[in-house]
Coordinates of C-alpha atoms in Angstrom, one line a residue:
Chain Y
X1 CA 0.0 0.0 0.0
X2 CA 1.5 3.5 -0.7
X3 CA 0.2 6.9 0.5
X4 CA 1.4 10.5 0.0
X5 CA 2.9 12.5 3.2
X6 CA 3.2 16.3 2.7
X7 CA 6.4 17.6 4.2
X8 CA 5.8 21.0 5.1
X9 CA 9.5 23.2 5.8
X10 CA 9.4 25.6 8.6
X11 CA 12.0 27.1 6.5
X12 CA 11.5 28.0 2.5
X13 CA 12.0 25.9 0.2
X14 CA 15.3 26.0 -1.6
X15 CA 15.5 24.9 -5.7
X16 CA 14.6 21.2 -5.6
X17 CA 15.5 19.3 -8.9
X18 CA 13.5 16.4 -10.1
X19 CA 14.8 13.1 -9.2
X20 CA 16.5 14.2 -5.8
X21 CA 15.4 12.5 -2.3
X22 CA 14.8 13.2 0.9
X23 CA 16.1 11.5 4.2
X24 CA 13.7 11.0 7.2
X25 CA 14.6 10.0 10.3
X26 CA 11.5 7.9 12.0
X27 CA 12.0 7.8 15.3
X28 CA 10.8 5.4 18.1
X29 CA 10.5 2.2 15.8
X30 CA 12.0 -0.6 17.8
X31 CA 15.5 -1.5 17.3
X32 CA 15.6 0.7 13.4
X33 CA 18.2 3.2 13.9
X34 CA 18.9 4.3 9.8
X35 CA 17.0 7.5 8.2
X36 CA 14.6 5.8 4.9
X37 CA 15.8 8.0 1.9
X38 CA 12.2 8.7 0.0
X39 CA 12.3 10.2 -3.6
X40 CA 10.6 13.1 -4.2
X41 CA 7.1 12.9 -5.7
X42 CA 6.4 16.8 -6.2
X43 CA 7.0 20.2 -4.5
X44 CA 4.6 22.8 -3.8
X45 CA 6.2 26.3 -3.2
X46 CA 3.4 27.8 -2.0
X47 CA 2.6 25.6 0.9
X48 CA 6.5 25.1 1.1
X49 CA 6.0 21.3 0.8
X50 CA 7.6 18.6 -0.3
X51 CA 5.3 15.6 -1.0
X52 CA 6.4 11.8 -1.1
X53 CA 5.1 8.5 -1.6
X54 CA 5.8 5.9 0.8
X55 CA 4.8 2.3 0.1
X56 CA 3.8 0.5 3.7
X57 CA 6.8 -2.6 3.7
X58 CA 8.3 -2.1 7.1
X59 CA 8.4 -0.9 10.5
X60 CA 9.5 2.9 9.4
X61 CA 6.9 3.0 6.9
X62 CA 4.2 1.4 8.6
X63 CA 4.8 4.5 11.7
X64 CA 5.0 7.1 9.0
X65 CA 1.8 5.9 8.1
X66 CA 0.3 6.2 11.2
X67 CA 1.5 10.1 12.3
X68 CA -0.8 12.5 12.1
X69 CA -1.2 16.1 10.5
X70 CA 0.7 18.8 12.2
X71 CA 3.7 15.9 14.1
X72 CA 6.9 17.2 13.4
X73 CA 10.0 15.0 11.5
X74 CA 13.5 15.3 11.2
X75 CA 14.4 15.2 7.4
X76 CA 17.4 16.0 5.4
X77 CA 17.1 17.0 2.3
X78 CA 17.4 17.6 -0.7
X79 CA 19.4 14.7 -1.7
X80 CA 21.3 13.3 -4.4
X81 CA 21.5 14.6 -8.6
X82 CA 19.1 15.2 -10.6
X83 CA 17.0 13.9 -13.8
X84 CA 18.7 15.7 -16.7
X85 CA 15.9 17.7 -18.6
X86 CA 17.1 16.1 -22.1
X87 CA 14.9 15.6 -25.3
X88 CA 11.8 17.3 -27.6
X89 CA 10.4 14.3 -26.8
X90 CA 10.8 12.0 -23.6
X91 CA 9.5 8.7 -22.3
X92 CA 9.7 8.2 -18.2
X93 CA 9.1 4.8 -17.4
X94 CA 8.2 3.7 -13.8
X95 CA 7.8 0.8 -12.3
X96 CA 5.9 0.4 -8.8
X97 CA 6.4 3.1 -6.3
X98 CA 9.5 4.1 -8.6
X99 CA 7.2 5.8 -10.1
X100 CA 6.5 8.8 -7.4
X101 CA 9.4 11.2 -8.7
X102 CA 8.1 10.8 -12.4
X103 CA 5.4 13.3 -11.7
X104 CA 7.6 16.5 -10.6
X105 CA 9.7 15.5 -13.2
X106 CA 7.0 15.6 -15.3
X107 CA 6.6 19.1 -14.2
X108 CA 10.0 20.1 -15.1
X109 CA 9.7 18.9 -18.3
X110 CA 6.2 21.2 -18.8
X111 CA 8.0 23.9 -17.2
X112 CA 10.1 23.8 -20.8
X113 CA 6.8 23.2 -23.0
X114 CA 7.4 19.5 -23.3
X115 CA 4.6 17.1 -22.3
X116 CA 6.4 13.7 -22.0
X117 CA 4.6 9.9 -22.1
X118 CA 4.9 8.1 -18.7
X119 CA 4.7 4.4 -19.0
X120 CA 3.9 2.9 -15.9
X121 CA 4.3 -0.8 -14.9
X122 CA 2.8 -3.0 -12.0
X123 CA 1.9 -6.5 -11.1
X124 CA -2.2 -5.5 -11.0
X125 CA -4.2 -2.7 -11.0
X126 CA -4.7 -2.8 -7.4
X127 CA -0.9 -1.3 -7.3
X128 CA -1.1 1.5 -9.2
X129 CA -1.3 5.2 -7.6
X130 CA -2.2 8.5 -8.7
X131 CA -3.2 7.6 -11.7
X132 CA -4.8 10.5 -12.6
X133 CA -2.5 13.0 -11.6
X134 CA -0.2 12.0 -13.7
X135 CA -2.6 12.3 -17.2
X136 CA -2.6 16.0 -16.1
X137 CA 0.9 16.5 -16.6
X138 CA 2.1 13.5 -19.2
X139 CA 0.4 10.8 -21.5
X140 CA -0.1 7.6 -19.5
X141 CA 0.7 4.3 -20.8
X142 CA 0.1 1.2 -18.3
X143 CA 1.4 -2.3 -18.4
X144 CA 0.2 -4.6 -15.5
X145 CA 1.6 -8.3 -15.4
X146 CA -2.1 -9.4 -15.1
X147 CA -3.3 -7.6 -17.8
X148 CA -6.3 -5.8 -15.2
X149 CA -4.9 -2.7 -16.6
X150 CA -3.5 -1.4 -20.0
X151 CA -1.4 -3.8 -21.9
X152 CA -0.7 -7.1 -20.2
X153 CA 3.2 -7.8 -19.6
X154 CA 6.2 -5.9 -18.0
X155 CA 7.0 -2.1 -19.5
X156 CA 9.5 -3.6 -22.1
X157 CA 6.9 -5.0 -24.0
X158 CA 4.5 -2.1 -24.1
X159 CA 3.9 -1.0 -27.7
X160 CA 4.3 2.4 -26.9
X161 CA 7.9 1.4 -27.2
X162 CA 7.6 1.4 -30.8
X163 CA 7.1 4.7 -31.3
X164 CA 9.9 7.0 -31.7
X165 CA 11.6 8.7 -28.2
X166 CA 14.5 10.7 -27.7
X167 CA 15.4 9.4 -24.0
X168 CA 14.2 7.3 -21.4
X169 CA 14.2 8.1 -17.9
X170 CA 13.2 6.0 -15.6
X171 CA 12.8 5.0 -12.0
X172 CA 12.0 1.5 -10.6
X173 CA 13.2 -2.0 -9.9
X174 CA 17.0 -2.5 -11.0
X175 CA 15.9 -5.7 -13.5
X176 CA 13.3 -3.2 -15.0
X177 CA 15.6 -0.3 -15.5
X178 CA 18.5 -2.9 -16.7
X179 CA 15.9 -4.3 -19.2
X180 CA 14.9 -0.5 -19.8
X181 CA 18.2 0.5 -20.6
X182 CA 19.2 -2.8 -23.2
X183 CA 16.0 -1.6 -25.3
X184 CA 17.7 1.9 -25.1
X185 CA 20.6 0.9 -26.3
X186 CA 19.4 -0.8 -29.0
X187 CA 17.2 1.4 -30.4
X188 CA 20.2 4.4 -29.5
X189 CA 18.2 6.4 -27.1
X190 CA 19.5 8.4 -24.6
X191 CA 18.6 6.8 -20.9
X192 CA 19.0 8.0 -17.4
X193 CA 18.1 5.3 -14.3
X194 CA 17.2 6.6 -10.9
X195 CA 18.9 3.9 -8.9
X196 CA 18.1 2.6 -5.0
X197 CA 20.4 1.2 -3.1
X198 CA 20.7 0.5 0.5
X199 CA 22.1 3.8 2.2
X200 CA 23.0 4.6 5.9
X201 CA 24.6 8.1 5.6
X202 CA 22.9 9.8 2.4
X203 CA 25.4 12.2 1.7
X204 CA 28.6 10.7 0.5
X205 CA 30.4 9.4 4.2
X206 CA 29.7 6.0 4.3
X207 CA 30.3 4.4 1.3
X208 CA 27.4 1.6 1.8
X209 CA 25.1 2.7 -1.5
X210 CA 27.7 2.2 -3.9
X211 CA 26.9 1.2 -7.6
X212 CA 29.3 -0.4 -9.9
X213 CA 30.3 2.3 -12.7
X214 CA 32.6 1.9 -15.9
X215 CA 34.4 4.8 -13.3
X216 CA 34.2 2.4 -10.7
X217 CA 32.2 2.2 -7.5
X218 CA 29.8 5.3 -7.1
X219 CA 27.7 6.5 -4.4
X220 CA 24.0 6.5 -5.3
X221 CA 23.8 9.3 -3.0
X222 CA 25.5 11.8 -4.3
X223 CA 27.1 10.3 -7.5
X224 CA 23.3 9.4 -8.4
X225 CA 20.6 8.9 -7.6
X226 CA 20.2 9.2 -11.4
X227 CA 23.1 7.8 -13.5
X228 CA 23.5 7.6 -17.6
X229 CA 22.4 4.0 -18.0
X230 CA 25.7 3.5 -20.3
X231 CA 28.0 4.2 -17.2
X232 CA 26.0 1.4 -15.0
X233 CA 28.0 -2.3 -14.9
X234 CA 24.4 -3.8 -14.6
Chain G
X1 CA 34.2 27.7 24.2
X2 CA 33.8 25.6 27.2
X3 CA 36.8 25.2 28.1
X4 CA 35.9 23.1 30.8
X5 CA 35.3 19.9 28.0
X6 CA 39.0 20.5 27.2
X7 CA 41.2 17.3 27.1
X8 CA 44.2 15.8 25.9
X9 CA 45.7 12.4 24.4
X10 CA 49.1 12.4 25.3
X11 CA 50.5 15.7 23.4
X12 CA 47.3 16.3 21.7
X13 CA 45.6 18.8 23.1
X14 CA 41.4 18.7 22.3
X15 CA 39.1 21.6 22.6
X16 CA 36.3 19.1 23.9
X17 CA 36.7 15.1 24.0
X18 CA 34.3 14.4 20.7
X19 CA 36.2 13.7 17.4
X20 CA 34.2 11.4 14.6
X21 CA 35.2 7.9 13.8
X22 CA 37.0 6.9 11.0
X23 CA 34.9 5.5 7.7
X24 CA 31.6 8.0 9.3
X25 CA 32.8 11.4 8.6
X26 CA 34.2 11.2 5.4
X27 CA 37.1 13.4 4.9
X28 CA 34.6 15.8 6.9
X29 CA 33.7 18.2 4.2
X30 CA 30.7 15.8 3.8
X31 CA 29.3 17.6 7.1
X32 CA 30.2 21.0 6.6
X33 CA 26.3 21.4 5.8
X34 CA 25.4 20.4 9.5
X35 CA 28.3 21.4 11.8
X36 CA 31.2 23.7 12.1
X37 CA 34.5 21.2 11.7
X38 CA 36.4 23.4 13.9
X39 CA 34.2 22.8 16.6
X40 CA 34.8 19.4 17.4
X41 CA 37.8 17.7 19.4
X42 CA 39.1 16.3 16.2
X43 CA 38.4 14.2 13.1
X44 CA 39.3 11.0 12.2
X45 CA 39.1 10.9 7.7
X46 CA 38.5 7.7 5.9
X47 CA 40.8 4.6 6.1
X48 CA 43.9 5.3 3.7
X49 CA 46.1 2.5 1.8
X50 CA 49.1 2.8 0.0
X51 CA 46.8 2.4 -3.5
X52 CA 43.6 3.1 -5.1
X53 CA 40.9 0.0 -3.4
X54 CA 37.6 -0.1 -4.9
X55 CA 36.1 -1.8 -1.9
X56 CA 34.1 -4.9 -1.9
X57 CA 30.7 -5.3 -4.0
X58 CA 27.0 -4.0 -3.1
X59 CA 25.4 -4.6 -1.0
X60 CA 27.9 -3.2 1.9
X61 CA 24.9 -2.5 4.3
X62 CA 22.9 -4.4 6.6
X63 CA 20.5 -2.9 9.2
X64 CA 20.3 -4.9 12.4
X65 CA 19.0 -4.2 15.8
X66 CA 20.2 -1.2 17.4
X67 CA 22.5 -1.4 15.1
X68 CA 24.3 -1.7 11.4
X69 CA 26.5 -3.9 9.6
X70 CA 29.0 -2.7 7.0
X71 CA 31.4 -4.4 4.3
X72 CA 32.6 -1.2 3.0
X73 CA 36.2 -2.9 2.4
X74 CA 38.3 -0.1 2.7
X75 CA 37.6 2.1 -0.7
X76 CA 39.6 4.7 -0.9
X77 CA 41.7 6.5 -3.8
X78 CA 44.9 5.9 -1.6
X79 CA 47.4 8.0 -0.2
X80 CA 49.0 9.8 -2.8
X81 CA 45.8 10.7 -4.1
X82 CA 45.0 12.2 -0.7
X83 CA 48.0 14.2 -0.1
X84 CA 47.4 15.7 -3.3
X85 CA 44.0 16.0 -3.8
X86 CA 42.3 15.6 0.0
X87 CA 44.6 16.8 2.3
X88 CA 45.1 20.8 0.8
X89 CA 41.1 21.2 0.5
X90 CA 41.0 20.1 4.8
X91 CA 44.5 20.7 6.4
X92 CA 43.4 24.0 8.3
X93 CA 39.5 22.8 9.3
X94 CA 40.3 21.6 12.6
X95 CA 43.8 21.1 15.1
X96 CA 43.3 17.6 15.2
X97 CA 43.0 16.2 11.7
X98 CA 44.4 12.6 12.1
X99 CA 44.4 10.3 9.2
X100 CA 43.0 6.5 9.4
X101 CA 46.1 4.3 8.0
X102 CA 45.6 0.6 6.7
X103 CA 47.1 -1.5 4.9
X104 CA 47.6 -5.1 3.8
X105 CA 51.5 -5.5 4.3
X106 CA 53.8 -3.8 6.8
X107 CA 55.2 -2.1 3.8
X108 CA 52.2 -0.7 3.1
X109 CA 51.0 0.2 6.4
X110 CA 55.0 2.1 6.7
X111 CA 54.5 3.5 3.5
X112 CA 51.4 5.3 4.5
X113 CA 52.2 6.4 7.7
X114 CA 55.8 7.5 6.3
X115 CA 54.1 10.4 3.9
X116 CA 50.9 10.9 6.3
X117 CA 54.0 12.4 8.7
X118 CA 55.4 14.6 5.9
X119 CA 51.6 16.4 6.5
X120 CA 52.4 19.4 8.7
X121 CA 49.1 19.7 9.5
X122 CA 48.3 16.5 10.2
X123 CA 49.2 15.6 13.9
X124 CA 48.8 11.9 14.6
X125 CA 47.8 9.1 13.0
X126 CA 45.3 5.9 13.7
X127 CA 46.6 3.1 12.9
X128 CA 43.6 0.2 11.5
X129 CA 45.3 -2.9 12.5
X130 CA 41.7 -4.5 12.9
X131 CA 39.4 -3.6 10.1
X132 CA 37.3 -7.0 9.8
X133 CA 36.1 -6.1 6.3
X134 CA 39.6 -6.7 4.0
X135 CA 40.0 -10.4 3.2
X136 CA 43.6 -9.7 2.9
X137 CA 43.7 -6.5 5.3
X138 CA 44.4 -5.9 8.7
X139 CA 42.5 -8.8 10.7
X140 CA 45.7 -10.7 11.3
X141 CA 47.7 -8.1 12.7
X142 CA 45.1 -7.1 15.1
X143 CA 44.2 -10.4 16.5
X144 CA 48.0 -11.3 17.3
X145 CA 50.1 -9.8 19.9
X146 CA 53.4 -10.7 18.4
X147 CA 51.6 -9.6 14.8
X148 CA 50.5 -6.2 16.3
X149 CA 53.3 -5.7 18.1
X150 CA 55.2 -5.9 14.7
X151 CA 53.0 -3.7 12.6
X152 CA 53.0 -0.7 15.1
X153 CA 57.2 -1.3 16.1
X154 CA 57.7 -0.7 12.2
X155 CA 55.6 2.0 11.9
X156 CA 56.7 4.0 15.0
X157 CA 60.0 4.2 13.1
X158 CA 58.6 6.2 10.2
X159 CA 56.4 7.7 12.0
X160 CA 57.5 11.1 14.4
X161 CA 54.3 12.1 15.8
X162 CA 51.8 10.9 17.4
X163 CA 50.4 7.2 17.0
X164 CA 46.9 6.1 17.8
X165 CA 46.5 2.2 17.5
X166 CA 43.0 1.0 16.8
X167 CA 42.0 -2.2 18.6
X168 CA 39.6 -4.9 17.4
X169 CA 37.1 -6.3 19.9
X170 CA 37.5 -9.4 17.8
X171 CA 40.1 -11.4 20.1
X172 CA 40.5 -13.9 22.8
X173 CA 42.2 -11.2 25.1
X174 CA 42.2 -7.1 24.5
X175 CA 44.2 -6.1 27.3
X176 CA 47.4 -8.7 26.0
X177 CA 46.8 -7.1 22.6
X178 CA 46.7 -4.0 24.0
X179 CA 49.7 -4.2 26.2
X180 CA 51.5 -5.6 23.4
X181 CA 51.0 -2.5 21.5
X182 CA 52.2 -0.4 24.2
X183 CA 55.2 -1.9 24.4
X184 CA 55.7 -1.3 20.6
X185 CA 55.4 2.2 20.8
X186 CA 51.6 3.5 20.3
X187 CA 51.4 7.3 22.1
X188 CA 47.3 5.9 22.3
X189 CA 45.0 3.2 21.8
X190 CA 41.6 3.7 20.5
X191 CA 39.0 0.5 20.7
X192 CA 37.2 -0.4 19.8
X193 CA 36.8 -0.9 15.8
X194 CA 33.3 -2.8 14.2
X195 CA 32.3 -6.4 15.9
X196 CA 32.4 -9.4 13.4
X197 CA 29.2 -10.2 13.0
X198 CA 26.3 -11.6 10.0
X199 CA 22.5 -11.0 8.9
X200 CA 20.8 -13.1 7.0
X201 CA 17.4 -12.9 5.2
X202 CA 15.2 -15.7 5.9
X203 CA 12.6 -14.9 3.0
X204 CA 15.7 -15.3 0.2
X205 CA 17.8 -17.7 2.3
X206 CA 20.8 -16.0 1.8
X207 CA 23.4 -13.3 3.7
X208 CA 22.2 -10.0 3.4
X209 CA 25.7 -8.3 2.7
X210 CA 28.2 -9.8 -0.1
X211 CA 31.1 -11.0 1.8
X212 CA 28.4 -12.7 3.9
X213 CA 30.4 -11.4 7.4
X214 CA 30.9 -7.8 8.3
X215 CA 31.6 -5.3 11.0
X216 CA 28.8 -4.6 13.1
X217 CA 28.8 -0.9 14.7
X218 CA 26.2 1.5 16.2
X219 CA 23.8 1.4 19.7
X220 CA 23.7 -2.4 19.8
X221 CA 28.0 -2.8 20.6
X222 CA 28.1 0.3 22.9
X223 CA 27.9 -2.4 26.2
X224 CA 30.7 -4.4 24.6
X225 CA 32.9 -1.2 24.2
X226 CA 32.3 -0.3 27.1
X227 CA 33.8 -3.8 28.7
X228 CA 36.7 -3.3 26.4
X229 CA 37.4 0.1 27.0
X230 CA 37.5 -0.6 31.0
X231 CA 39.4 -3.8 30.9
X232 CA 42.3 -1.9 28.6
X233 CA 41.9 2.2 30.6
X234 CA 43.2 0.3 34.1
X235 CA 45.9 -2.0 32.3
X236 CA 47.8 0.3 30.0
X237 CA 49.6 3.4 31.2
X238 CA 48.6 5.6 27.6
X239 CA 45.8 7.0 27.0
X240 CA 42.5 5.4 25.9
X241 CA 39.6 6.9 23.3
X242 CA 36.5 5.3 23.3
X243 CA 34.5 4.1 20.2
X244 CA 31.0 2.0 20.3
X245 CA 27.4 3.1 20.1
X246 CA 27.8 6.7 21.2
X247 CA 25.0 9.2 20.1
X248 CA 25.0 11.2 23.2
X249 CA 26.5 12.9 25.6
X250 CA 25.6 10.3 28.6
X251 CA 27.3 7.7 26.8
X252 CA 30.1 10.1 26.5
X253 CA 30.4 10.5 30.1
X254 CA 30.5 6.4 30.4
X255 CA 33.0 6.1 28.0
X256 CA 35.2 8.5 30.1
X257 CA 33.9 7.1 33.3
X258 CA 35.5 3.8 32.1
X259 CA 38.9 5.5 31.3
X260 CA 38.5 7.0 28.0
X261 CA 40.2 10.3 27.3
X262 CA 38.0 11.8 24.6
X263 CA 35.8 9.5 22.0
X264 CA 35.0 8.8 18.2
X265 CA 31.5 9.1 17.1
X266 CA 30.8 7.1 14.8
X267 CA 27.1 5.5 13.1
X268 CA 25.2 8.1 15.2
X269 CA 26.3 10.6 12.3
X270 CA 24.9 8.5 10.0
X271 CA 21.5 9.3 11.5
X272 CA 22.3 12.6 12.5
X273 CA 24.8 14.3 10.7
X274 CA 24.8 17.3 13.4
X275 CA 24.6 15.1 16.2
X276 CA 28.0 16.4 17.6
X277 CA 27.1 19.9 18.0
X278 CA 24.3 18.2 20.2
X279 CA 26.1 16.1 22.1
X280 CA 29.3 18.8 22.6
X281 CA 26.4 21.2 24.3
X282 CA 25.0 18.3 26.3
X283 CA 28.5 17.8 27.8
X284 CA 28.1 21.4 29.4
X285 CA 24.6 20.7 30.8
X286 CA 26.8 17.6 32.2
X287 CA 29.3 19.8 33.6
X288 CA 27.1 22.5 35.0
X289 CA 24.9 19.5 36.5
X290 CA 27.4 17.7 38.2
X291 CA 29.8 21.0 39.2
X292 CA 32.5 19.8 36.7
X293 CA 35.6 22.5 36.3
X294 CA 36.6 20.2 33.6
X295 CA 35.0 17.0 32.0
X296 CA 38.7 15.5 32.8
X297 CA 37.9 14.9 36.3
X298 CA 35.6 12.3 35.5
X299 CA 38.0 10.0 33.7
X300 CA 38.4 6.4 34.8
X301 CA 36.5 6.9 37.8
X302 CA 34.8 3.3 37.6

């Protein structure tokens, strides 16, 4: 299950790029010391929010689903690189609750006058979010495993793919984004991947998040999140 | 300044006894966003080796109770590569910059150590003779007196300042370990580095990190520390710093109550990057509290 929190600043907002995270520290959760890093789904300015979508899988999430309007939380942020704003014509592909930072990136890219095609993937119908608020800002395209929803089958094999793009972006699981970025590759479309790796620190100390690189082992936290798919040793 | 949180580690003089841990901080410009360098005892950068490691593969982390397990394996981009690039960009953000030194031979470790001391701003060293993650790395010396007391005799004769020895909790007997490395020339000890521990996922069957063993750290060792730290504080005549499971200033004060001189925060600034500036002003509250004219007068009182 996934839900939206609204993180309100007490202080303003500073420039938030599409495809950066936040870090919240959820406190009081037996024995669960580590901040979660969260991507972030969209920014409102005017309420100085930042708004994120948490899917319920553990103890952290399952108490950030229960605090109430108006608690306070300790969050860093914002986090990591960005989505880079390329191509007349984009596709963002998501899969699950990789989806979330699709929609301010979305938002970016109308920002420039581009509306870009999201295709969104999930096992059933029952797991897909926000549906709606995404046709406002891109064209939706939906493959569900079951078929309950849009074209039966994983993203790779949505027909949408036959039409002409000129990048991918995406966000989601690392066999999705690996398959995502062979179909780039062959087609020669430019691709990004937003990738998620296990972090303790969030801001470059640690070393724990690293991804294998053709520059060698990179911190998704500051080196990424997003990374050119061609400098990924999937 | 409260200068009554001033201490010392043998000829190093501290401003207040909280530096940050080796392999947490960085090379502490990754905190300059949360907390002023200068304010701190001291800081401890990343582990150095005499080449460029790339560190084992992901995954590196494991969350476990109270606690976290890391395989990080030492990556660094070695010590030339931080004399050149590293060390210019930090040398004047704090008095007590000290360098983490590792290696996998003698001749590394002494290589290290011999250019760390050509640093003029650098003014001690701690040496990793017990890092758990390195398959070839510095388990062995740490774990055997006669092996410990070789690394740090051959190092001490490269290196002119002063010498911290880092102890692993992983042995039969600390204080022979420790005692052993007294007698081979350390100016300190500090102990203790990760516990050697595993987490498995039940669900997939399989070890959660990829060299399947890795160094625990955080809340859920502070109690063994604390053993260790006591047991070595009343059987060595240098001075001890205290690493484990601090994240605030009570369990700064137990550290020093067991005979540590000043500390290493370590996984706590994982959670909270400014968690030092917290627990620095806590240790005044402590003073005022308990009518301290300096935190030194609590030191190995147990």
């Amino acid at each position: 299950m996934c839900f939206l929190l609204h993180l309100k600043s007490e202080e303003p907002l500073c420039n938030i790029q599409a495809g950066q995270f936040v870090n919240i520290l959820v406190k009081d959760i037996a024995d669960r010391i580590l901040r979660r890093p969260i991507s972030i789904h969209d920014v409102d300015y005017t309420n100085n929010e930042i708004i994120v979508v948490v899917q319920k899988i553990g103890k952290a999430t399952t108490k950030l689903s229960l605090i109430n309007e108006g608690d306070k939380l300790d969050v860093v942020f914002p986090l990591g690189n960005s989505f880079p704003l390329i191509g007349e014509k984009p596709l963002l592909i998501g899969g699950g609750v990789g989806t979330a930072p699709l929609y301010y990136l979305s938002k970016k890219f109308n920002e420039n006058n581009i509306r870009p095609t999201i295709l969104i993937g999930a096992k059933t119908k029952d797991q897909l979010f926000l549906i709606d608020k995404y046709s406002a800002v891109a064209d939706v395209y939906i493959s569900t495993e079951d078929g309950s929803v849009g074209e039966k089958g994983m993203v790779t094999t949505n027909s949408i793919l036959n039409q002409q793009f000129t990048s991918y972006l995406t966000c989601g699981p690392a066999p999705m984004m690996k398959a995502i970025a062979i179909e780039a590759q062959k087609r020669g479309v430019d691709c990004y991947v937003s990738m998620e790796n296990r972090m303790a620190c969030g801001i470059g100390a640690c070393l724990c998040c690293v991804t294998a690189t053709t520059k060698g082992n990179e911190c998704v936290c500051t080196a990424g999140p997003v990374f050119n798919a061609n400098d990924i040793k999937w | 300044m409260d200068t009554r949180l001033n201490t010392t580690i043998g000829n190093l003089n501290l401003i207040n006894p909280v530096m940050t841990a080796s392999g947490t901080f960085g090379f502490g410009v990754e905190y300059e966003n949360f907390l002023d360098l200068n304010s701190l005892g001291g800081f401890i950068v990343k582990g150095t080796t005499g080449e460029k490691r790339e560190g084992n593969a992901y995954p590196r982390l494991a969350e476990t109770p109270s606690g976290m397990i890391n395989a990080v394996g030492l990556q660094n981009k070695g010590v030339e590569f931080f004399c050149k690039n590293i060390y210019p960009i930090i040398k004047d953000k704090n008095e007590n910059i000290i360098v983490n030194v590792s290696g996998s031979s003698i001749e590394e470790y002494c290589k290290v150590a011999g250019m760390i001391n050509d640093l003029d701003t650098i003014p001690a060293i701690e040496l990793n003779i017990s890092c758990p993650n390195v398959k070839q790395g510095g388990m062995g010396f740490g774990v055997d007196k006669d092996m410990a007391k070789e690394v740090v005799s051959e190092v001490r004769k490269v290196y002119k300042k002063h010498l911290i020895v880092k102890l692993t909790p992983n042995v039969t007997n600390i204080i022979d370990i420790a005692q052993s490395v007294e007698k081979a020339g350390a100016d300190s000890l500090s102990l203790i580095n990760t516990v050697l521990a595993m987490a498995v996922d039940a669900e997939k069957q399989r070890p959660l990190i990829s060299t399947i063993t890795g160094g625990l750290s955080g809340p859920a060792i502070k109690p063994i520390a604390l053993r260790c730290v006591w047991q070595v504080s009343h059987n060595v005549n240098i001075p001890v710093i205290g690493i484990g499971g601090i994240t605030s200033a009570s369990d700064v004060v137990e550290f020093m109550l067991v005979g540590a001189s000043a500390v290493e925060i370590g996984t706590a600034n994982f959670i909270d990057p400014s968690i030092c500036k917290k627990i620095i002003a806590d240790l005044s509250d402590y003073c005022d509290r308990h009518k301290l004219n300096s935190i030194t007068e609590i030191i190995g009182k147990i």
